[in-house]
PDB file of C-alpha atoms in Angstrom:
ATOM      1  CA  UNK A  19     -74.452 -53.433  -1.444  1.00 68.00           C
ATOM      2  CA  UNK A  20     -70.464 -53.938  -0.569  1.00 76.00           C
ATOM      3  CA  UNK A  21     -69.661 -52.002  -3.835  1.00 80.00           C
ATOM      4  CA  UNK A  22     -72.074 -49.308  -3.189  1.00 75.00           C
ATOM      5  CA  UNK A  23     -70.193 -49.003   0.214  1.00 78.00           C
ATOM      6  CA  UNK A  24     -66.525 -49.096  -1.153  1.00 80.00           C
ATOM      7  CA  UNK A  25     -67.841 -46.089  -3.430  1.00 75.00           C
ATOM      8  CA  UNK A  26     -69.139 -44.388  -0.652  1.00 78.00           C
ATOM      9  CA  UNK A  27     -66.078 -44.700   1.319  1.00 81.00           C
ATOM     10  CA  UNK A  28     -63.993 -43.613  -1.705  1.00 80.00           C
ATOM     11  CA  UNK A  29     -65.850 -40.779  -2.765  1.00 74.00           C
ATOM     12  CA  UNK A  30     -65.574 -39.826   0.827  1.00 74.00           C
ATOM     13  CA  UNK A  31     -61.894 -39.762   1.187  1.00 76.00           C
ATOM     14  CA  UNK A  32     -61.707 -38.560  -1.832  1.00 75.00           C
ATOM     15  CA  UNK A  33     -63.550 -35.213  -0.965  1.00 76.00           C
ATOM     16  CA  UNK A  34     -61.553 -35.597   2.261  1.00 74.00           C
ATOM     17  CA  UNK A  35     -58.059 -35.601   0.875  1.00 73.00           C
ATOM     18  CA  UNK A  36     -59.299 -32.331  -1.490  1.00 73.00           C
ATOM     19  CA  UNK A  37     -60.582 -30.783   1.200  1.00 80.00           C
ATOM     20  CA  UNK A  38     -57.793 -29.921   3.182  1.00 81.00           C
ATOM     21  CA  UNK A  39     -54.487 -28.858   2.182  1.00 85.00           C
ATOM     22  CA  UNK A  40     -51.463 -28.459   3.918  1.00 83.00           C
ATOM     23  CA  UNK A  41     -48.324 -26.424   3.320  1.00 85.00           C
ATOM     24  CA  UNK A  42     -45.424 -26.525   4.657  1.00 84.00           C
ATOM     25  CA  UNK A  43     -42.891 -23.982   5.974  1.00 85.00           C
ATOM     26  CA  UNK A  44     -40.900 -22.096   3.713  1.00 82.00           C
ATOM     27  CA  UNK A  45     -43.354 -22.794   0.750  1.00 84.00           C
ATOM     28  CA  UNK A  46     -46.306 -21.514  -0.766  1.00 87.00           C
ATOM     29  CA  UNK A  47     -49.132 -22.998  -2.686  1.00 88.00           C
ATOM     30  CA  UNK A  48     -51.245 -21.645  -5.577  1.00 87.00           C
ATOM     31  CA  UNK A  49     -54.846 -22.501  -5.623  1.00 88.00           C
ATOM     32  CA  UNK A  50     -56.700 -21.942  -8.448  1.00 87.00           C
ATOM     33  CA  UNK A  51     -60.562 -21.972  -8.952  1.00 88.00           C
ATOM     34  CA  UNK A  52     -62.567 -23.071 -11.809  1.00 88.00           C
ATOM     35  CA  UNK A  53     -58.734 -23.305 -13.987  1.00 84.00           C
ATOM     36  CA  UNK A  54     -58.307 -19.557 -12.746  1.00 88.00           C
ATOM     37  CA  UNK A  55     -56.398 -18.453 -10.337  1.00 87.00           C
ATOM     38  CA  UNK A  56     -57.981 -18.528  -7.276  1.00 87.00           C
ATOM     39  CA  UNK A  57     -55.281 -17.385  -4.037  1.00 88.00           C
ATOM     40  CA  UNK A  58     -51.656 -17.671  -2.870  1.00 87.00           C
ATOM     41  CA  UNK A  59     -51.955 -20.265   0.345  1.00 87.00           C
ATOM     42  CA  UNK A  60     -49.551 -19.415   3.068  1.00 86.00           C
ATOM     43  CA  UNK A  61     -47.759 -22.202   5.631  1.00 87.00           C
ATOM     44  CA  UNK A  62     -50.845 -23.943   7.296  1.00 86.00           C
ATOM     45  CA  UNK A  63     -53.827 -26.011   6.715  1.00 88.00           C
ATOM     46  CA  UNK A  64     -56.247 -24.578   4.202  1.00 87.00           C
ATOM     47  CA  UNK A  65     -60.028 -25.898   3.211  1.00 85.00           C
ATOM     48  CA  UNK A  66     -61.089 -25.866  -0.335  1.00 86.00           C
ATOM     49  CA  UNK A  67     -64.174 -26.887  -2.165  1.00 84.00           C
ATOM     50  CA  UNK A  68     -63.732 -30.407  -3.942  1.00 81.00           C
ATOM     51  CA  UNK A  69     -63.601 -30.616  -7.543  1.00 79.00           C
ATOM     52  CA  UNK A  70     -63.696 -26.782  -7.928  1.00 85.00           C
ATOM     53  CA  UNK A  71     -60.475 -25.883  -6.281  1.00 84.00           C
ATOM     54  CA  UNK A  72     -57.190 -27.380  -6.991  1.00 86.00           C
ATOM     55  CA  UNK A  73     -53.606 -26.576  -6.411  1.00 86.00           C
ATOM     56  CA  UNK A  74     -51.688 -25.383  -9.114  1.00 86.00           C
ATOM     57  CA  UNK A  75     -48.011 -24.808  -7.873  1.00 84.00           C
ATOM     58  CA  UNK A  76     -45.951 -25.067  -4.910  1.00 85.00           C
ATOM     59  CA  UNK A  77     -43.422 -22.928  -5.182  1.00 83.00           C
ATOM     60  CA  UNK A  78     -40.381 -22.948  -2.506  1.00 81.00           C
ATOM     61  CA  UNK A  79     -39.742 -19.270  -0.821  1.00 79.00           C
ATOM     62  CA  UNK A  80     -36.409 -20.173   0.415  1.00 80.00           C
ATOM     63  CA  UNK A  81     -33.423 -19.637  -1.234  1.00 70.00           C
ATOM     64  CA  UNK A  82     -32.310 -22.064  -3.643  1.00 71.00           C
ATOM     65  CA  UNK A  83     -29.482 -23.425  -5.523  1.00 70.00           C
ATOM     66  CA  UNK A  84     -28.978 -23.849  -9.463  1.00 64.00           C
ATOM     67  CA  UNK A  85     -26.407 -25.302 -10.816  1.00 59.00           C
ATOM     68  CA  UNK A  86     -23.808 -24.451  -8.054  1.00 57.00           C
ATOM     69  CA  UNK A  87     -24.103 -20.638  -9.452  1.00 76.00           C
ATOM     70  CA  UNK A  88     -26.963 -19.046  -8.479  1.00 80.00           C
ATOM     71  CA  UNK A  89     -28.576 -18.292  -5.617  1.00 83.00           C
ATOM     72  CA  UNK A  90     -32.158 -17.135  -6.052  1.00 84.00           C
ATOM     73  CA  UNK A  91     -35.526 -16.544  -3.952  1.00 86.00           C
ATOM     74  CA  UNK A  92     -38.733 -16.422  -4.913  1.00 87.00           C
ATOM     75  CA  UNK A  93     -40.482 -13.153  -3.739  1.00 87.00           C
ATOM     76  CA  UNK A  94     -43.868 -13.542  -5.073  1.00 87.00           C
ATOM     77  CA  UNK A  95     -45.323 -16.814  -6.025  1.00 86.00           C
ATOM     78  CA  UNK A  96     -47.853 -15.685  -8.658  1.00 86.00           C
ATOM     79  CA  UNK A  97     -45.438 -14.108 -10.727  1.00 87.00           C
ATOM     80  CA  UNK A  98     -42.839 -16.796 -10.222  1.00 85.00           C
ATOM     81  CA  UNK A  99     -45.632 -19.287 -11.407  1.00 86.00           C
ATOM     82  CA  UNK A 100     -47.529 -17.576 -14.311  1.00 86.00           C
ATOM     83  CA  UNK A 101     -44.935 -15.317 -15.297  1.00 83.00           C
ATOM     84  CA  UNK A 102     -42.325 -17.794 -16.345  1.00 84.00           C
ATOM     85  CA  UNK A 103     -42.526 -21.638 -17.706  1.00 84.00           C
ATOM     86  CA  UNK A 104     -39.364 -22.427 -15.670  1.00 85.00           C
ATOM     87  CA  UNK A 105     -37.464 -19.892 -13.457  1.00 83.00           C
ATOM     88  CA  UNK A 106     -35.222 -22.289 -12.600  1.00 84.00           C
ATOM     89  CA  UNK A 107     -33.708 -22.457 -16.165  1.00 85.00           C
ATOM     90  CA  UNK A 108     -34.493 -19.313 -17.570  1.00 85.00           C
ATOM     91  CA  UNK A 109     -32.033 -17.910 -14.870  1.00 84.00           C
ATOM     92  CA  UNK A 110     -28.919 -20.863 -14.998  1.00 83.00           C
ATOM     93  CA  UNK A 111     -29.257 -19.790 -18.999  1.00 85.00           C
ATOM     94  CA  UNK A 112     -29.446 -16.193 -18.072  1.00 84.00           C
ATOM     95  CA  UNK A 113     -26.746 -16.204 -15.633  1.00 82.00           C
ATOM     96  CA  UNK A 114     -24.806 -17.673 -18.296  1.00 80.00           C
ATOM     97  CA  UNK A 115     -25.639 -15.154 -21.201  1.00 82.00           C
ATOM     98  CA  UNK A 116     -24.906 -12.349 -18.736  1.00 81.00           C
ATOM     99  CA  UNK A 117     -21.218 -13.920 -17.932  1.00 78.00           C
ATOM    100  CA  UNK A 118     -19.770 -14.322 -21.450  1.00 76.00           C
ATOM    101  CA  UNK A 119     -21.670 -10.620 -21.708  1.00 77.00           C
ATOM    102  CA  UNK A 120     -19.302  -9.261 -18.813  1.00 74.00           C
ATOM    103  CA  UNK A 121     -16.358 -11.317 -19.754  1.00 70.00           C
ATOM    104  CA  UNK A 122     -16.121 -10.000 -22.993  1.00 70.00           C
ATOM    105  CA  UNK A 123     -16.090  -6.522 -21.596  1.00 72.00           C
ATOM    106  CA  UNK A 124     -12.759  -6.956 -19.538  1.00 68.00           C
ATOM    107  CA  UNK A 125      -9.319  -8.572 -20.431  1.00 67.00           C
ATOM    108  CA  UNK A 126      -8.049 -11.819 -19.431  1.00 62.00           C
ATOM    109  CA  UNK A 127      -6.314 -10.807 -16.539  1.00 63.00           C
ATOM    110  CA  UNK A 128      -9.146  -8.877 -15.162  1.00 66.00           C
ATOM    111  CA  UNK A 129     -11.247 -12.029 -15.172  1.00 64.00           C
ATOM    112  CA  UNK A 130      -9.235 -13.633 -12.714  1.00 64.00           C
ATOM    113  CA  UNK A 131      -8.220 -10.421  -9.934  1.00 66.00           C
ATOM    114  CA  UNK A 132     -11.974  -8.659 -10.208  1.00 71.00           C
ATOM    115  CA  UNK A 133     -14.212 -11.782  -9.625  1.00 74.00           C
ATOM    116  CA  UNK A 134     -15.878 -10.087  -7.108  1.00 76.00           C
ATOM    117  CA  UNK A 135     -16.649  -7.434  -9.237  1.00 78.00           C
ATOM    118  CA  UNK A 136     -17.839  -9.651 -12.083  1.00 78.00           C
ATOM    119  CA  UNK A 137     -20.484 -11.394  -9.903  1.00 80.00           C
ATOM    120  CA  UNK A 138     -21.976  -8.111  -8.583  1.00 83.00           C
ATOM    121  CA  UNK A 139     -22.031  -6.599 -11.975  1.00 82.00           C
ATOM    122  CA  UNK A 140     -23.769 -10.218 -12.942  1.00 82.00           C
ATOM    123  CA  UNK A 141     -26.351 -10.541  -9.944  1.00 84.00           C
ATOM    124  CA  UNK A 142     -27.632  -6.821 -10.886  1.00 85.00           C
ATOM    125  CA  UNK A 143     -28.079  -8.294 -14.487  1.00 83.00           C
ATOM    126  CA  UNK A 144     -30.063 -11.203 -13.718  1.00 83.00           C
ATOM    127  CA  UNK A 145     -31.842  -8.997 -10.569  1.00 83.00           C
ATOM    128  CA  UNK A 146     -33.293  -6.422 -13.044  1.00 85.00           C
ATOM    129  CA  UNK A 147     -34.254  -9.305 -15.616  1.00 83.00           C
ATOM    130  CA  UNK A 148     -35.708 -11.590 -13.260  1.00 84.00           C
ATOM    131  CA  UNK A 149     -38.190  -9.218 -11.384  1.00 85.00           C
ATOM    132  CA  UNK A 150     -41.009  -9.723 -13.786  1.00 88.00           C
ATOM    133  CA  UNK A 151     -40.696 -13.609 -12.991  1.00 86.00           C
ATOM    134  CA  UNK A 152     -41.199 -12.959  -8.730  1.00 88.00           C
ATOM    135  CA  UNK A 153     -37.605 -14.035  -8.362  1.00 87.00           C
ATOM    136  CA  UNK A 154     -34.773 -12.047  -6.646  1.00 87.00           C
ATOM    137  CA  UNK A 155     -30.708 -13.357  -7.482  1.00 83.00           C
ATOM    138  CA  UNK A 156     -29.012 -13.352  -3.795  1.00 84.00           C
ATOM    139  CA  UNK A 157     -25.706 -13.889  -5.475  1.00 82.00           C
ATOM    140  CA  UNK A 158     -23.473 -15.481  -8.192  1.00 80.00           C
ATOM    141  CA  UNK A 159     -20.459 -17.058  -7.856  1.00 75.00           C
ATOM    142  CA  UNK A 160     -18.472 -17.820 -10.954  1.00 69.00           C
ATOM    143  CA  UNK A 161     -16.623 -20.797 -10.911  1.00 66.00           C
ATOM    144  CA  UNK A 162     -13.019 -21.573 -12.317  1.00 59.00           C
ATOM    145  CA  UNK A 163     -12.458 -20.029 -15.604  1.00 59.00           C
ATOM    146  CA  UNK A 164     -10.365 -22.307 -17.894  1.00 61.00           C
ATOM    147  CA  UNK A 165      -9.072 -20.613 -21.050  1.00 56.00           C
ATOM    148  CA  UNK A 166      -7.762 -22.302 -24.050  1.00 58.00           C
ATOM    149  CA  UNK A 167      -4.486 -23.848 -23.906  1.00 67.00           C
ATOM    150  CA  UNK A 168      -2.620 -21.068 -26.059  1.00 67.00           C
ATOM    151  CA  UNK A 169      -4.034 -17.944 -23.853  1.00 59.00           C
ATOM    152  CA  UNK A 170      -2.436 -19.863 -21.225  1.00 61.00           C
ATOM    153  CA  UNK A 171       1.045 -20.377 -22.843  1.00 71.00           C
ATOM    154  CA  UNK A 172       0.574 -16.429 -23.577  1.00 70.00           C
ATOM    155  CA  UNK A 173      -0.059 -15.788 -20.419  1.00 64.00           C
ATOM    156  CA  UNK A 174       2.627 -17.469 -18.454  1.00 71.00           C
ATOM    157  CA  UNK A 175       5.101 -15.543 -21.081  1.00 78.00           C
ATOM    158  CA  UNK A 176       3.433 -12.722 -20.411  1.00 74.00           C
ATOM    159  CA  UNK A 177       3.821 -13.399 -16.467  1.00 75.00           C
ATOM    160  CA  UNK A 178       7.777 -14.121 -16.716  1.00 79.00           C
ATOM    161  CA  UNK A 179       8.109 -11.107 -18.645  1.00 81.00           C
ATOM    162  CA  UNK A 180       6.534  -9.102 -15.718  1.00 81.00           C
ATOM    163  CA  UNK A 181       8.202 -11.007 -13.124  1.00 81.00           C
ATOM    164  CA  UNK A 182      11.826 -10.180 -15.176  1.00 82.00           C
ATOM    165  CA  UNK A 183      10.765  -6.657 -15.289  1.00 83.00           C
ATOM    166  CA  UNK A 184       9.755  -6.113 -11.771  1.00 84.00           C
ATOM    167  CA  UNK A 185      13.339  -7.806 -10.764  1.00 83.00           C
ATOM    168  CA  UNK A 186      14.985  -5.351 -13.223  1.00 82.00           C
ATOM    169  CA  UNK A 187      13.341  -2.843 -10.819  1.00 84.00           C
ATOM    170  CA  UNK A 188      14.179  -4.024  -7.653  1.00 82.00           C
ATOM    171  CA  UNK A 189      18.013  -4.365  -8.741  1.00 81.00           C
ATOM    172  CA  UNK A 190      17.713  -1.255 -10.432  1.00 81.00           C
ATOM    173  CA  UNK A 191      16.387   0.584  -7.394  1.00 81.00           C
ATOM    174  CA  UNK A 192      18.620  -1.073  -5.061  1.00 80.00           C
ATOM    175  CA  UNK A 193      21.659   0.170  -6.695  1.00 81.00           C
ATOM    176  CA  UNK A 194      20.174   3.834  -6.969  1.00 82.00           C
ATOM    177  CA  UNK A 195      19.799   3.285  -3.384  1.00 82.00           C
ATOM    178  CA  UNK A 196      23.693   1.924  -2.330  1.00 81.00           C
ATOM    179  CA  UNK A 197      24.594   4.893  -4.750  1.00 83.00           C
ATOM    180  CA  UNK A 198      22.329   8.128  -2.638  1.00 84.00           C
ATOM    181  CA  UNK A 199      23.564   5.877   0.635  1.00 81.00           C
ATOM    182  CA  UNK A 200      27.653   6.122  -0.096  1.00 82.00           C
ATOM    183  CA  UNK A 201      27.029   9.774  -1.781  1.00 82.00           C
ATOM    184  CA  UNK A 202      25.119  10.881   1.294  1.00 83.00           C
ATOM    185  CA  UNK A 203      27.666   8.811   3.466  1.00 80.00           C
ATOM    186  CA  UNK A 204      30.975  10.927   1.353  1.00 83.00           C
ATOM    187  CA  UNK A 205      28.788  13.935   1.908  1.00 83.00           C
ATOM    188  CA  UNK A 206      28.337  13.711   5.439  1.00 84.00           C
ATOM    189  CA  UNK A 207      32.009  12.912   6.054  1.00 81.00           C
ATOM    190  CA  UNK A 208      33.259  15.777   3.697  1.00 84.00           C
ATOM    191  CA  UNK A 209      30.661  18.177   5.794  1.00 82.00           C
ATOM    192  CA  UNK A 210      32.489  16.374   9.241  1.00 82.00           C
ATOM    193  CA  UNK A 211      36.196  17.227   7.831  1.00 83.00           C
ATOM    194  CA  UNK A 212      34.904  20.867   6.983  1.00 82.00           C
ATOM    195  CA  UNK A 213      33.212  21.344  10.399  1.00 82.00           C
ATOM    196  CA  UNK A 214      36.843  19.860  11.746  1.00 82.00           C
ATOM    197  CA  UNK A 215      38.870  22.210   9.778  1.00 82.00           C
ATOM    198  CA  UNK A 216      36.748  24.952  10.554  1.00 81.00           C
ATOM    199  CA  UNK A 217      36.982  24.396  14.139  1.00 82.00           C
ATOM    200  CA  UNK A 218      40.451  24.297  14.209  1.00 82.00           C
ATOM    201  CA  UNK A 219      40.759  27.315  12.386  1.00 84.00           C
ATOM    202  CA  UNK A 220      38.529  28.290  15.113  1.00 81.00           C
ATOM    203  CA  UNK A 221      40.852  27.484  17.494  1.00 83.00           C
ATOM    204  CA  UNK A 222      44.079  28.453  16.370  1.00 81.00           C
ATOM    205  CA  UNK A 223      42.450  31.953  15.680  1.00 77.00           C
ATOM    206  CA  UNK A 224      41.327  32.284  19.114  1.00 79.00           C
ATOM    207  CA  UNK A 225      44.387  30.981  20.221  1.00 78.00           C
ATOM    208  CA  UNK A 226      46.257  33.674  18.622  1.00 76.00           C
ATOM    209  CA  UNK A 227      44.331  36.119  19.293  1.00 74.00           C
ATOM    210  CA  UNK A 228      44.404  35.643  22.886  1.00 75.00           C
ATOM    211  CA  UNK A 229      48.545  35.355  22.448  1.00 70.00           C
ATOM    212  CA  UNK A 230      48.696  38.844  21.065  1.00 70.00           C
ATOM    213  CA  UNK A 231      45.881  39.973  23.462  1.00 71.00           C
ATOM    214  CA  UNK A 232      48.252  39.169  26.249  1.00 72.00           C
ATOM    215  CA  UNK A 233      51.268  40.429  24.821  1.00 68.00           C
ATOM    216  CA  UNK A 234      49.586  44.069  23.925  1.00 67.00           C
ATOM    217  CA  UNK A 235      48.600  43.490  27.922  1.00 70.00           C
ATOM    218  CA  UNK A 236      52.464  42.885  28.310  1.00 65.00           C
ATOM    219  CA  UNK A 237      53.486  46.099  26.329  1.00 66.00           C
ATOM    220  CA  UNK A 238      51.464  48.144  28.017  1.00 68.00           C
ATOM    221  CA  UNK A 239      52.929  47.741  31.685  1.00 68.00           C
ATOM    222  CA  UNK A 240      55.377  49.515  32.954  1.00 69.00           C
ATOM    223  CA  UNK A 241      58.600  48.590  31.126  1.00 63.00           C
ATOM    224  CA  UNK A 242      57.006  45.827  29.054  1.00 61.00           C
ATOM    225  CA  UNK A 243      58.236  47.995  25.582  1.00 66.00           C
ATOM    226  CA  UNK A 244      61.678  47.480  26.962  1.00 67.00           C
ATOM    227  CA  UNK A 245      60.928  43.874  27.657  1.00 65.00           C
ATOM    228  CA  UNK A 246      59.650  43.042  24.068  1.00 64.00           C
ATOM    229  CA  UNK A 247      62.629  44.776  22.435  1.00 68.00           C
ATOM    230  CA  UNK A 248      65.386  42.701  24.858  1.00 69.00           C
ATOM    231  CA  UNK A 249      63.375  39.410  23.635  1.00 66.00           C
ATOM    232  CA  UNK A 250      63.659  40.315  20.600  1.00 67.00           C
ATOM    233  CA  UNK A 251      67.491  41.309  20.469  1.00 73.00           C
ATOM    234  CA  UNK A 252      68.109  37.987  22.538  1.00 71.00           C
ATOM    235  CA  UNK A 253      66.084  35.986  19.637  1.00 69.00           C
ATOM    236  CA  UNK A 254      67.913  38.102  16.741  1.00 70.00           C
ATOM    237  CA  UNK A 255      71.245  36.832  18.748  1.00 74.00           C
ATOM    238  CA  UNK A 256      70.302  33.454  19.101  1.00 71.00           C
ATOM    239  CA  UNK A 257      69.120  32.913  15.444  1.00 71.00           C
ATOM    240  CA  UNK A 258      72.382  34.623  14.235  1.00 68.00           C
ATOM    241  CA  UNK A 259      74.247  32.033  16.043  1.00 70.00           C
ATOM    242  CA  UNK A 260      72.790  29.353  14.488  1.00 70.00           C
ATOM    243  CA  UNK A 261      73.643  30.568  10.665  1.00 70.00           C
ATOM    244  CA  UNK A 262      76.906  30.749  11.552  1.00 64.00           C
ATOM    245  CA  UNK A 263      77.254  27.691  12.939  1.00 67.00           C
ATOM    246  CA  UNK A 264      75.769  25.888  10.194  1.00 62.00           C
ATOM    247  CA  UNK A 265      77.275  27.378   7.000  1.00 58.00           C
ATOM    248  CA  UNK A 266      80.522  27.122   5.694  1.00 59.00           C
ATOM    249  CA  UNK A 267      80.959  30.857   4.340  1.00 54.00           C
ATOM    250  CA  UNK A 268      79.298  33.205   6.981  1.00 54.00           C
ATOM    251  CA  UNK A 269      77.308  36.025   5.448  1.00 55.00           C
ATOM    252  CA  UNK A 270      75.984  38.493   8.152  1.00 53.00           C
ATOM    253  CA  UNK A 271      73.577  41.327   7.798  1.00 54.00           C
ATOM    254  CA  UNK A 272      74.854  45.012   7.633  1.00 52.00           C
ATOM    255  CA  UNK A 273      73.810  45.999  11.031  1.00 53.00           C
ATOM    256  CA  UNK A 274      74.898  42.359  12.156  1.00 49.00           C
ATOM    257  CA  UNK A 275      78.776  43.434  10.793  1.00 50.00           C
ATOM    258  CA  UNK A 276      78.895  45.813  13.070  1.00 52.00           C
ATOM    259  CA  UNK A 277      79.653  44.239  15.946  1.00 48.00           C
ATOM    260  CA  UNK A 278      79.739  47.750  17.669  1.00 48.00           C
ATOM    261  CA  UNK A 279      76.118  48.560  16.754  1.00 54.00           C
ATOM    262  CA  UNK A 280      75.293  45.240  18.247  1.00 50.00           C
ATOM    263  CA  UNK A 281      76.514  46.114  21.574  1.00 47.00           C
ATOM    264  CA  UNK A 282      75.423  49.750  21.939  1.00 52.00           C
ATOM    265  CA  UNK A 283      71.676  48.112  20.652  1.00 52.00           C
ATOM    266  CA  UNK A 284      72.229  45.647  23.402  1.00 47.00           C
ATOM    267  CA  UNK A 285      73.010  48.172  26.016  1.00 48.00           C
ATOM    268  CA  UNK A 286      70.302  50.418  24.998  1.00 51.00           C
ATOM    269  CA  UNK A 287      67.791  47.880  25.667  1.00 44.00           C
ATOM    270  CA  UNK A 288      69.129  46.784  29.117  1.00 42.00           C
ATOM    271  CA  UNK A 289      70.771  49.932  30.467  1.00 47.00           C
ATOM    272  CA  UNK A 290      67.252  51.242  30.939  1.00 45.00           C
ATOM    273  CA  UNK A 291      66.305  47.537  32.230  1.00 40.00           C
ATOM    274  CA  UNK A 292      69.273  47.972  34.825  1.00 41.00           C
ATOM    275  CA  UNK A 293      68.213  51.634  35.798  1.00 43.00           C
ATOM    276  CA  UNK A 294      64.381  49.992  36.425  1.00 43.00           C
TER     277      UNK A 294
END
């Protein structure tokens, strides 16, 4: 009687426990029917009919985590669980495949200034491949790449080298520059003294100009023709003194021999002056 009781009791929470089924948030549960696939069960509680339904898979919708490289979501459960063995690994060894594939296809140097590039290029790889699987690749993030220990010895050469040459440049450029600065700085000054000069010039031109202006003003009053020639004798006078004085033999001009001439110029120049 007490073991016909206990079986009662189990067969009855046994048809209770596969009766209901719960899933929980960000998951999704794949019932099938008879061995055949039956429905995809959303969050909730669900009934099913003992010992004819069962659950398959549970398959996570959020985004997960593999291997600390990719990021992936499952989009569609069916796919995700009768499309593939293992998602999981068939992307970590896909991921893989499709880095050494887009490593190959740059240099060395590339690998380490155009990650960003690298994982885009990678995560539309393994998004196209892993469609047919119900799985979408958020992202890809390659991790430290460590190359053998002689493409690193060739590579720091090949660093110093382009550090040397860029100093080359700098020192070169800076002297091209102190060179345009002093020949723009002679320039400027030579253009400065010619502008000076010129001025001058300037100057003295007007200067003189405005001296003979004023003496053809001069001339051209009344008497001022008489004027100019007296200044002129007095000058002629005054100048003849002075070679006399200063040389041992005196050697005078024709007209300046004749004393006579001297005086009757004289008196022709201020007889008129008197008469005035």
């Amino acid at each position: 009687m007490w073991t016909l009781l206990l079986f009662l009791l189990a067969l009855v929470a046994f048809i209770f426990y596969n009766t209901f089924v719960i899933v929980e948030m960000r998951e999704e549960v794949i019932l099938e029917r008879f061995g055949k696939y039956h429905a995809t069960l959303e969050p909730g509680l669900h009934f099913t009919i003992p010992l004819v339904d069962r659950v398959a898979y549970r398959q996570e919708t959020r985004e997960q985590v593999l291997d600390g490289l990719v990021y992936l979501k499952v989009m569609d459960s069916y796919k995700a669980s009768y499309g593939i063995n293992d998602y999981r690994l068939a992307a970590v060894n896909l991921a893989q495949t499709t880095m050494r594939s887009e490593v190959g296809k740059i240099t060395l140097d590339d690998t380490f200034s155009e990650r960003d590039a690298m994982n885009e290029a990678i995560v539309q790889e393994l998004d196209k491949a892993s469609d047919p699987w119900g799985v979408k690749v958020m992202r890809y993030e390659l991790k430290d790449i460590q190359p053998a220990q002689d493409i690193v010895r060739t590579m720091e050469k090949q660093m110093e080298a382009e550090r040397e040459k860029r100093a080359e440049i700098t020192e070169s450029s800076g002297e091209r520059d102190a060179r345009i600065n002093v020949s723009e700085g002679q320039r400027e000054a030579r253009v400065n003294e010619a502008e000076g000069e010129a001025r001058e010039m300037e100057l003295i031109a007007e200067a003189t100009a405005n001296g003979i202006e004023r003496i053809a003003d001069a001339i051209a009053q009344p008497g001022g023709s008489l004027a100019v020639k007296m200044r002129l004798t007095e000058q002629f006078i005054d100048r003849l003194g002075e070679i006399v004085d200063g040389a041992n033999v005196s050697v005078l001009p024709m007209e300046a021999a004749n004393i006579k001439s001297i005086f009757e110029g004289a008196s022709e120049v201020t007889g008129p002056v008197r008469q005035s």
